[in-house]
PDB file of C-alpha atoms in Angstrom:
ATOM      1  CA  UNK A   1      80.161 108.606  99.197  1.00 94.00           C
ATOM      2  CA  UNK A   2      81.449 110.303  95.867  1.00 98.00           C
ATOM      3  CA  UNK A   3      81.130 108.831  92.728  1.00 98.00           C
ATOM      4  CA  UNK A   4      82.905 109.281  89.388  1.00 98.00           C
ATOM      5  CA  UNK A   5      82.676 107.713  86.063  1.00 98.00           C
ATOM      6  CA  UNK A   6      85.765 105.494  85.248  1.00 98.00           C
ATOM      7  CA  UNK A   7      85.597 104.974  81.511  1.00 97.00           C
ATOM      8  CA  UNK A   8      82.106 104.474  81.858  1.00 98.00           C
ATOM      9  CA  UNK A   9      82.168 102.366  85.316  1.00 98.00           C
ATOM     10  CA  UNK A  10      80.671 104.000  88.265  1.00 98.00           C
ATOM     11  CA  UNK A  11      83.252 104.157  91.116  1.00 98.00           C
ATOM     12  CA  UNK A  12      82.872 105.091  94.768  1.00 98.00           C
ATOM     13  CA  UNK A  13      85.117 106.878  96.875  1.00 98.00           C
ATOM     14  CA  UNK A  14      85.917 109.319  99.998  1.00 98.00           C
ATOM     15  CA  UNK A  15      88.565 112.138 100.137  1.00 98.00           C
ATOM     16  CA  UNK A  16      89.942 112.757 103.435  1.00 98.00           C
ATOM     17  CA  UNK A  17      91.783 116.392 103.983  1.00 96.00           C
ATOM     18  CA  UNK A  18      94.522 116.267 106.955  1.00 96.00           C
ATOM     19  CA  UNK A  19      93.578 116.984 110.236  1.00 90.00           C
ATOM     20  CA  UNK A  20      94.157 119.400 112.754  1.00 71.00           C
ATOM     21  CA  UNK A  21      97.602 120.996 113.316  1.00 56.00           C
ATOM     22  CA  UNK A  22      99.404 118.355 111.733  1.00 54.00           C
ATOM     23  CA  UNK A  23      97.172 118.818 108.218  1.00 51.00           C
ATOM     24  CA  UNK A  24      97.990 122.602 108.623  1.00 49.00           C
ATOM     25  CA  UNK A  25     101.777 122.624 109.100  1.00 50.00           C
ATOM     26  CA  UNK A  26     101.748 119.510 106.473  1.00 53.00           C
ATOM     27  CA  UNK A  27      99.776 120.175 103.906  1.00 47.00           C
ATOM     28  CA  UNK A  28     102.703 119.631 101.274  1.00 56.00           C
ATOM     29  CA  UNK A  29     102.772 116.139 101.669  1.00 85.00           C
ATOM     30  CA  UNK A  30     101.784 113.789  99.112  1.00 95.00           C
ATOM     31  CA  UNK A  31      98.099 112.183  99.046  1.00 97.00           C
ATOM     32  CA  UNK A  32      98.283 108.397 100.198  1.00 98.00           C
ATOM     33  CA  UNK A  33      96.143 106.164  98.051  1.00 98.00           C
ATOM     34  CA  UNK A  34      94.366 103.332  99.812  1.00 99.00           C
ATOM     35  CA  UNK A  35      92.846  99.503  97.914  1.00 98.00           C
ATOM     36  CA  UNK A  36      91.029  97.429  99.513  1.00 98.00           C
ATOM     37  CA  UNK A  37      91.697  93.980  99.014  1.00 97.00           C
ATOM     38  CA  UNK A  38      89.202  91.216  97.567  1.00 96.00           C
ATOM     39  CA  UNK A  39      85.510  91.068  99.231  1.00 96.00           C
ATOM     40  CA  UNK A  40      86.726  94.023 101.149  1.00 97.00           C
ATOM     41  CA  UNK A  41      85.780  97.721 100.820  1.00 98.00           C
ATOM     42  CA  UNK A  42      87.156 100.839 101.781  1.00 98.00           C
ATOM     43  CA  UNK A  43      85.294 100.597 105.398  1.00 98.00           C
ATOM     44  CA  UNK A  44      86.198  97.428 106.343  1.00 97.00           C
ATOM     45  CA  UNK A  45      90.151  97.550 104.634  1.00 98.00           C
ATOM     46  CA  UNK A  46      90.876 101.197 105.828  1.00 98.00           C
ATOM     47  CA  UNK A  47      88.200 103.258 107.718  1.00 98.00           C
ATOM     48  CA  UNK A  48      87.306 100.151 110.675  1.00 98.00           C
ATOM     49  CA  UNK A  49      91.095  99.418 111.198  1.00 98.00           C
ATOM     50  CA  UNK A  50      91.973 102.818 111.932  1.00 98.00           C
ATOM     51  CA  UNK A  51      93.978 103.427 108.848  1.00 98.00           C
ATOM     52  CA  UNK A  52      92.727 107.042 107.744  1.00 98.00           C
ATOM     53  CA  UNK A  53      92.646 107.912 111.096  1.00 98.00           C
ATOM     54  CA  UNK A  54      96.344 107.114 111.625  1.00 98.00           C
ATOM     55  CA  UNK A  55      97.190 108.444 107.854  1.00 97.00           C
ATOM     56  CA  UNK A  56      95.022 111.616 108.530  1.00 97.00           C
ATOM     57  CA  UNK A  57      96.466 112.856 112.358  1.00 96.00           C
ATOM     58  CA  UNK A  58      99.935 112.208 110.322  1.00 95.00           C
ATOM     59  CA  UNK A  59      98.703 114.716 108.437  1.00 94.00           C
ATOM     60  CA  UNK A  60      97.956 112.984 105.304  1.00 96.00           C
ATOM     61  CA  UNK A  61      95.344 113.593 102.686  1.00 97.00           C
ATOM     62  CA  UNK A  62      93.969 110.431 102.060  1.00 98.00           C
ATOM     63  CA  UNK A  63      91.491 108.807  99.180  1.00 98.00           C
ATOM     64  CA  UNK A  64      89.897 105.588  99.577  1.00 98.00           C
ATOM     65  CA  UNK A  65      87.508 103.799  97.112  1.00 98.00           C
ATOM     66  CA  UNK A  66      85.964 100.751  96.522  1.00 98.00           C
ATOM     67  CA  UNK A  67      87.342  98.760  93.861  1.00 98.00           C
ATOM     68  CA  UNK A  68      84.300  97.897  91.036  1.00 98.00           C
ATOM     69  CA  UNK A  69      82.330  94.957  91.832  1.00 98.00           C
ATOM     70  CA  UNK A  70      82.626  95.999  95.551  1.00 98.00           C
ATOM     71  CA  UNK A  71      80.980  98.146  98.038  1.00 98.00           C
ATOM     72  CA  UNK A  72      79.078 100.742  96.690  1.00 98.00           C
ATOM     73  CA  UNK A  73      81.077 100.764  93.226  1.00 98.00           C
ATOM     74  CA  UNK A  74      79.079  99.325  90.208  1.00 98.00           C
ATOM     75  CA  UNK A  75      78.983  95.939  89.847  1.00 98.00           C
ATOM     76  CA  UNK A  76      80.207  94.018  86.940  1.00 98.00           C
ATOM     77  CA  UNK A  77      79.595  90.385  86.006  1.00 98.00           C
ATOM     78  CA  UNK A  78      81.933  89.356  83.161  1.00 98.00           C
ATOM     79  CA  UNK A  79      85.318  88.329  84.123  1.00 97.00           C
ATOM     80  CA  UNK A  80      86.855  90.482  81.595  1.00 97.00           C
ATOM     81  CA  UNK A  81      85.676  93.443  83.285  1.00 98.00           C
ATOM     82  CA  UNK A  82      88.373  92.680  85.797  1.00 98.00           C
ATOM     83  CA  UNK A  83      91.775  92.680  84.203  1.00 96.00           C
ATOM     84  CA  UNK A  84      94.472  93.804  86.849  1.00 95.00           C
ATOM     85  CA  UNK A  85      95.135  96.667  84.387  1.00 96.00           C
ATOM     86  CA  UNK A  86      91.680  97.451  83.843  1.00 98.00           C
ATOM     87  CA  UNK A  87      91.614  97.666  87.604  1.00 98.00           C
ATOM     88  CA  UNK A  88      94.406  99.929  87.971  1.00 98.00           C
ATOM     89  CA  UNK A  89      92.624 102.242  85.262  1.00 98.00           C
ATOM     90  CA  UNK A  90      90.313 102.295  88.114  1.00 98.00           C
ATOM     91  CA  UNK A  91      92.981 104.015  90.372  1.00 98.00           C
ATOM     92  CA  UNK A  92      94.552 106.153  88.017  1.00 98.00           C
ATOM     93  CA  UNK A  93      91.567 108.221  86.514  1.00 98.00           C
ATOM     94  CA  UNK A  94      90.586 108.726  90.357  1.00 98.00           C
ATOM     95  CA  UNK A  95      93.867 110.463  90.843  1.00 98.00           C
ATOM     96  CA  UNK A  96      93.428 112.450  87.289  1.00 98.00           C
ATOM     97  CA  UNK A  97      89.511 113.104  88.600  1.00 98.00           C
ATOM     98  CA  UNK A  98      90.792 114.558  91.662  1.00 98.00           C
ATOM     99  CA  UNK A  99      94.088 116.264  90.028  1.00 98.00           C
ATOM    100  CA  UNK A 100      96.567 114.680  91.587  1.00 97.00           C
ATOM    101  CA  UNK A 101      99.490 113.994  90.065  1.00 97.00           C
ATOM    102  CA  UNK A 102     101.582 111.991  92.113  1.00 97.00           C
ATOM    103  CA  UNK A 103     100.508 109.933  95.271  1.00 98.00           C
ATOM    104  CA  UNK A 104     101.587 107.350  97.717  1.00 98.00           C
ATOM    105  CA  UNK A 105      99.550 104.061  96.632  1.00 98.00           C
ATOM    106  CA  UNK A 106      99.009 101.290  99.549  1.00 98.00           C
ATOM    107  CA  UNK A 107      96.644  98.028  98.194  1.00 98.00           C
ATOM    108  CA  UNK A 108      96.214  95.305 100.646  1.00 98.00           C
ATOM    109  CA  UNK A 109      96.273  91.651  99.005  1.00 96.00           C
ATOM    110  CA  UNK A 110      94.209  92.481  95.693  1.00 96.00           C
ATOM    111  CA  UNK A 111      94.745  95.875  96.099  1.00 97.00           C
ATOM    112  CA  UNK A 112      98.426  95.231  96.359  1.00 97.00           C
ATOM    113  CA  UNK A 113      98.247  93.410  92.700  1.00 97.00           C
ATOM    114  CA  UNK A 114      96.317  96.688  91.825  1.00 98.00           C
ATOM    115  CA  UNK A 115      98.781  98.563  92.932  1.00 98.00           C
ATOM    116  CA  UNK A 116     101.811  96.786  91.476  1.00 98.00           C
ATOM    117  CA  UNK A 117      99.891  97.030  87.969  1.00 97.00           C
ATOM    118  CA  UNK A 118      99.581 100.706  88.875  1.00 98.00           C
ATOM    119  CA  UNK A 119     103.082 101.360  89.474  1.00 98.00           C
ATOM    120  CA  UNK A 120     104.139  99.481  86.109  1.00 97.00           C
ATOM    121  CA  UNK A 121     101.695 101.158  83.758  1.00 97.00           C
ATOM    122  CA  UNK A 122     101.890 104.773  85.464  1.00 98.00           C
ATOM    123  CA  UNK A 123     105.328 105.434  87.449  1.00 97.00           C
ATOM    124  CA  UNK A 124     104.882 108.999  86.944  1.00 97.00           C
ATOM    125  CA  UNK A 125     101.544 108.642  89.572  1.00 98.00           C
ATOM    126  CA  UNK A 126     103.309 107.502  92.382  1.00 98.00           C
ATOM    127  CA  UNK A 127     106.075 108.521  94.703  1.00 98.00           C
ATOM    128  CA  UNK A 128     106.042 105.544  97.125  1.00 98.00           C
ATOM    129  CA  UNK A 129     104.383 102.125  97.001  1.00 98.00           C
ATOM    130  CA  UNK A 130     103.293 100.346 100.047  1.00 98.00           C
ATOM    131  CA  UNK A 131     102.869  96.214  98.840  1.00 98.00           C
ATOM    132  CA  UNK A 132     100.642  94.827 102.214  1.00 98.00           C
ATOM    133  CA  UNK A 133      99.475  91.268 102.674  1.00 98.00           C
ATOM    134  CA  UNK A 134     100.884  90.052  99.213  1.00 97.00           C
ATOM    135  CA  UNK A 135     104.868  88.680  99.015  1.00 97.00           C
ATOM    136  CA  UNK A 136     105.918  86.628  96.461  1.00 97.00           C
ATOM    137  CA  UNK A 137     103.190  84.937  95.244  1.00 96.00           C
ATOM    138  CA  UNK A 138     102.629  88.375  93.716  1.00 96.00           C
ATOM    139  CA  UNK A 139     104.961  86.738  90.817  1.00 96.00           C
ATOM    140  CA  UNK A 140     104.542  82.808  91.128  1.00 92.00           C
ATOM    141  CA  UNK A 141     100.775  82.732  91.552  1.00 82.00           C
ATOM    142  CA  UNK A 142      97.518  84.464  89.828  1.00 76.00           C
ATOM    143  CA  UNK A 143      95.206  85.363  93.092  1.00 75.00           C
ATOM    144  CA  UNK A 144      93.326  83.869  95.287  1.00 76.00           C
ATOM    145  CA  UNK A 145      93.512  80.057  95.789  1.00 72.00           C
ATOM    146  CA  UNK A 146      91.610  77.917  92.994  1.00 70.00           C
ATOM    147  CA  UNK A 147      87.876  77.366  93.705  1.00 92.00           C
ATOM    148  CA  UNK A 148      87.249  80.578  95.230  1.00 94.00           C
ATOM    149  CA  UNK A 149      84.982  81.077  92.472  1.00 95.00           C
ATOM    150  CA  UNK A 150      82.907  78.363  93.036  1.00 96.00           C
ATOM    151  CA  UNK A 151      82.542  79.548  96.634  1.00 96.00           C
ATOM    152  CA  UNK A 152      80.943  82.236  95.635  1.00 97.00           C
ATOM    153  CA  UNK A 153      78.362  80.478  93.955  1.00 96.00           C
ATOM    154  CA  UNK A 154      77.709  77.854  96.012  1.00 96.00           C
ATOM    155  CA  UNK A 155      74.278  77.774  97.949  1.00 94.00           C
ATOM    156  CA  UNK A 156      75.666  78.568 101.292  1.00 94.00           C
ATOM    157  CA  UNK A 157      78.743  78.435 103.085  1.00 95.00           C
ATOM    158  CA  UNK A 158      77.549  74.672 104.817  1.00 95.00           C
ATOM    159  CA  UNK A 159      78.271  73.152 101.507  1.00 94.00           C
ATOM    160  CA  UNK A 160      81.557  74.157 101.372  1.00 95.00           C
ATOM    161  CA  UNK A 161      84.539  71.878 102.731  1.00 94.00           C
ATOM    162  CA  UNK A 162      87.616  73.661 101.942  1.00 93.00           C
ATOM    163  CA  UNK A 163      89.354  75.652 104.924  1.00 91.00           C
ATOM    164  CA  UNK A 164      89.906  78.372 102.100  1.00 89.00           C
ATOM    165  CA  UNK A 165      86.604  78.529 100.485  1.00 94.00           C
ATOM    166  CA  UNK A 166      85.170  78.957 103.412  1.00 95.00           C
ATOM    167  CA  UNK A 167      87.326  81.205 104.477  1.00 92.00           C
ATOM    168  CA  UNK A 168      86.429  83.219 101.686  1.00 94.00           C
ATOM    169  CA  UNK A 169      83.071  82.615 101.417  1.00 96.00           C
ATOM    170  CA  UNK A 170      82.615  83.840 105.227  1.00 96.00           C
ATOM    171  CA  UNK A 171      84.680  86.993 104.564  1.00 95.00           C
ATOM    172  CA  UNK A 172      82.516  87.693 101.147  1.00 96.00           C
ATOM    173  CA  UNK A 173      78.908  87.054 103.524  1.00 96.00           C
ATOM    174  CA  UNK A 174      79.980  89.280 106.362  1.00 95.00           C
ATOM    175  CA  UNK A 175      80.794  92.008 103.943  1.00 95.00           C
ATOM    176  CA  UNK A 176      77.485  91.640 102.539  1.00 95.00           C
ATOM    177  CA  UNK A 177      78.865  91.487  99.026  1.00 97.00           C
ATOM    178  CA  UNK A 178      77.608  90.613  95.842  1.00 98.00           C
ATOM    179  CA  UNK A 179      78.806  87.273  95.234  1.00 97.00           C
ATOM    180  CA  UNK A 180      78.492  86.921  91.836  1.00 97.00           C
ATOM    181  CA  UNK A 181      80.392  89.932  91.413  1.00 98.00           C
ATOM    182  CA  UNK A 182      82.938  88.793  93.440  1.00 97.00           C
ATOM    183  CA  UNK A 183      83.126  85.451  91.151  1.00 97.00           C
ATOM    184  CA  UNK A 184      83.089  87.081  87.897  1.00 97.00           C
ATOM    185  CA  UNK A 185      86.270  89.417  89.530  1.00 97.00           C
ATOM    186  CA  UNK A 186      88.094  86.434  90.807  1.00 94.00           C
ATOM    187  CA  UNK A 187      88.044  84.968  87.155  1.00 94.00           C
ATOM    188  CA  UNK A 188      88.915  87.980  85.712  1.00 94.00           C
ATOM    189  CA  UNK A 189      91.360  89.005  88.115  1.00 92.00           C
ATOM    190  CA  UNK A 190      93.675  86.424  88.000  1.00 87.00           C
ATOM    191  CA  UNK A 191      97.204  87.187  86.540  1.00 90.00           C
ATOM    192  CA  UNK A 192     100.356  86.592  88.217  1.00 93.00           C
ATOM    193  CA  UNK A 193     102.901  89.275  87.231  1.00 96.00           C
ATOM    194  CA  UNK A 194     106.237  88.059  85.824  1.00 96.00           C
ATOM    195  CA  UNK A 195     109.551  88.608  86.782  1.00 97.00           C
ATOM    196  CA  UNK A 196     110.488  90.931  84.247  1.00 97.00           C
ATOM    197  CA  UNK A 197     107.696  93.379  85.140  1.00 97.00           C
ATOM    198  CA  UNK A 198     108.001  93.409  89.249  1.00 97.00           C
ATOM    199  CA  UNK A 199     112.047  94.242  88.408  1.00 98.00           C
ATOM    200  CA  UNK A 200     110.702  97.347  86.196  1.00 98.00           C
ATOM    201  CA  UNK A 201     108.884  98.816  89.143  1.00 98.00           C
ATOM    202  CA  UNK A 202     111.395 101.270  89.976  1.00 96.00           C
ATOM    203  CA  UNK A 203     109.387 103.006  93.008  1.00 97.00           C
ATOM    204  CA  UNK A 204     110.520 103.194  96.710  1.00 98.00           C
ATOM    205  CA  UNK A 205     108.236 100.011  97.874  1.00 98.00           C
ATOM    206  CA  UNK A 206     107.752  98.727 101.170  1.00 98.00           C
ATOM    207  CA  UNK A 207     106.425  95.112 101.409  1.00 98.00           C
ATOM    208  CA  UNK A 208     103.917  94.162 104.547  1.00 98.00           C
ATOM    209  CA  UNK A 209     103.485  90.450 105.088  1.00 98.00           C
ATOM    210  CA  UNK A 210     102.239  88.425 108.622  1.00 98.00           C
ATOM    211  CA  UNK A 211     104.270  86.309 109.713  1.00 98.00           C
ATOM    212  CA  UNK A 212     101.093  84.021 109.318  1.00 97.00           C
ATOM    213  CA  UNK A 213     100.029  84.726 106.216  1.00 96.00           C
ATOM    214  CA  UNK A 214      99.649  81.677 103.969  1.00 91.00           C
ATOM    215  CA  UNK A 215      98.229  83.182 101.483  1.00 92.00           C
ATOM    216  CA  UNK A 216     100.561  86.308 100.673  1.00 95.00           C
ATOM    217  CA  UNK A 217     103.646  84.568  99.933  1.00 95.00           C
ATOM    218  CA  UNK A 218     107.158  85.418 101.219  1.00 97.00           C
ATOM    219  CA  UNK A 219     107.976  88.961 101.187  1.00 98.00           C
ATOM    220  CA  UNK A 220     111.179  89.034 101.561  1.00 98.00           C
ATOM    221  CA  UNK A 221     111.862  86.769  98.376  1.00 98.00           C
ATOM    222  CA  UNK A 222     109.659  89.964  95.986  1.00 98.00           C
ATOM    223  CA  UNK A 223     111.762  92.767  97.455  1.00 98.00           C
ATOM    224  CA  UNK A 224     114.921  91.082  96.277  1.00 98.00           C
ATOM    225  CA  UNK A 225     113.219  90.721  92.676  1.00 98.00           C
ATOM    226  CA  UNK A 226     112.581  94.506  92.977  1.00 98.00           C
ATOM    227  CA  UNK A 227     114.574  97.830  92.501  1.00 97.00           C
ATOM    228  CA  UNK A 228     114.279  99.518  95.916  1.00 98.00           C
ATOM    229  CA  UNK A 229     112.240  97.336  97.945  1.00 98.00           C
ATOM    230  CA  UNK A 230     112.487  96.470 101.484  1.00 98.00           C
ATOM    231  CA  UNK A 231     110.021  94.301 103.867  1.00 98.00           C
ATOM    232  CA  UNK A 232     108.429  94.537 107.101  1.00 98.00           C
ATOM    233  CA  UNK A 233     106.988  91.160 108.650  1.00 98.00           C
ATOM    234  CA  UNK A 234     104.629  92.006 110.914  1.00 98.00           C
ATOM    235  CA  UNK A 235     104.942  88.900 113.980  1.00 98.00           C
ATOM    236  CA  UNK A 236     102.248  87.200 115.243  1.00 98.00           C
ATOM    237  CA  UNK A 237      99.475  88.242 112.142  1.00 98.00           C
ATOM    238  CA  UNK A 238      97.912  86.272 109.368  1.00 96.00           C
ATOM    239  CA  UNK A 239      96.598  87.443 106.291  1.00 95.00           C
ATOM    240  CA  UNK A 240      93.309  88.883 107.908  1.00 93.00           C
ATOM    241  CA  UNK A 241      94.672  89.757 111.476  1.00 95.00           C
ATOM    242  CA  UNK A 242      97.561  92.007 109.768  1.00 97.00           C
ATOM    243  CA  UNK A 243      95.115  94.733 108.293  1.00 97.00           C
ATOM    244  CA  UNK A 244      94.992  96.723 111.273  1.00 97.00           C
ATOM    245  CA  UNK A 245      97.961  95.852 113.374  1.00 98.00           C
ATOM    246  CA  UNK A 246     100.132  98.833 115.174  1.00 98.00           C
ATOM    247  CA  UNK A 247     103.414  97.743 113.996  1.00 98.00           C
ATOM    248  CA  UNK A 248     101.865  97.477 110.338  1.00 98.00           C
ATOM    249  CA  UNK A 249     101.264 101.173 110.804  1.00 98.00           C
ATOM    250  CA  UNK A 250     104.090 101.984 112.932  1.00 98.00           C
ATOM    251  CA  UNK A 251     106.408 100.671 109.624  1.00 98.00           C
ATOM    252  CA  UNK A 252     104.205 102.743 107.340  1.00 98.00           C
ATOM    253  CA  UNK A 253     104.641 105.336 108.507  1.00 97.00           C
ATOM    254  CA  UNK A 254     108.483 105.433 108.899  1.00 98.00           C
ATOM    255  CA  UNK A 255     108.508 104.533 105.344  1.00 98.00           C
ATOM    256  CA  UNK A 256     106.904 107.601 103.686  1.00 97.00           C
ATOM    257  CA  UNK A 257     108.072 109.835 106.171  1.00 95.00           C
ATOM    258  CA  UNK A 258     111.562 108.258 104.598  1.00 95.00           C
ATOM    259  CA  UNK A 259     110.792 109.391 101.314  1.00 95.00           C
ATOM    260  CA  UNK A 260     111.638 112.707  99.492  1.00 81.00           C
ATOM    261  CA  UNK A 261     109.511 115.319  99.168  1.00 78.00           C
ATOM    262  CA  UNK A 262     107.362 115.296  96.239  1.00 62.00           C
ATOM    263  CA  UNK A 263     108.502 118.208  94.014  1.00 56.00           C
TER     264      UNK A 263
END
């Protein structure tokens, strides 16, 4: 992977040009910028499910990174390190580092909080914004259910009880990540937007929810809080089964082939 310095934090990432005949005869479109959700990466959020693949024979230029305290990005171990906004620096510099100006931004669960926080501190950065596997609990709660933390830490994922922790905890083991990273982000992390900032965000925004997903919220309930949202429930798909489903794409898609060309 690629590696740049974001304020001082080293941050991993991949560049994918467009490919074949559709990259050649498309080549004017705007880059799509991919984050990974929590314990994720960009391998297991993006490049296993198929995503750049679909994004690139679209004939997208696509970036994907790992958000710090994940994959190979440097790991950090005090919560503060993890501020939404400080996160979103994260995702912003990349663009300036690669000089691009304006983007279409997808996150996926964290990466959609990212994202939001994104759109609200730099709206000149993106065209579209692509809200997956986080609805309305974007704005009534602050991440991840409480005591993910401690499932981090805990000796093994046998002394945890919780259907969520261990949910969690699995997800965070068969990622291989480090776990006291991962607690330190959760801590950090956690900020529920409010109602006044999700109405400011002013970009085109598709919302992707399962219809399964506990965990995301409703999305139908934060596109009418927003500007010029709509929502796509994908049927059938919780919050981990959604990642790589065809409709989920399928919608994508459609969506930024809906908006205008970037000028």
């Amino acid at each position: 992977m690629l590696e740049f310095l974001s304020d001082g934090v080293r941050i991993a990432y991949l560049d994918f040009p467009p490919e074949g005949a559709a990259g050649q005869t498309d080549r004017h479109k705007t880059p799509v910028l991919l984050i990974h959700g929590f314990a994720s990466n960009h391998g297991v959020n993006w490049l296993f499910p198929q995503w750049v693949k679909t994004l690139t024979q679209a004939g997208r230029r696509v970036i994907v990174f790992d958000n710090r305290g994940h994959g190979r990005s440097e790991k950090l171990y005090e919560p503060e390190a993890y501020r939404p906004q400080t996160m979103a620096g994260d995702a912003a510099r990349l663009l300036d580092h690669l000089g691009i100006a304006r983007a279409d931004v997808m996150g996926y669960s964290m990466g959609g909080r990212i994202a939001a926080h994104l759109a609200l501190a730099a709206p000149e950065k993106i065209r579209g914004l692509i809200l997956a596997g986080i609805g309305i609990h974007l704005i009534d709660d602050d991440g991840p259910p409480s005591g993910v933390a401690e499932a981090m830490e805990a000796s093994s994922l046998e002394d945890l009880t919780d259907p969520k922790q261990r949910m969690f905890r699995a997800f965070a083991d068969s990622t291989r990540s480090d776990r006291r990273a991962l607690a330190a982000c959760i801590r950090g992390s956690r900020r529920a937007m409010t109602v006044e900032e999700i109405g400011a965000v002013a970009q085109p925004t598709l919302i992707c929810v399962g219809s399964e997903d506990d965990i995301a919220g409703d999305p139908l309930a934060l596109a009418a809080l927003m500007r010029d949202a709509r929502a796509l429930v994908i049927p059938g798909r919780d919050h981990n089964r959604a990642v790589g489903d065809k409709l989920f794409k399928e919608g994508v898609l459609a969506f930024l082939e809906s908006l205008q060309p970037a000028v």
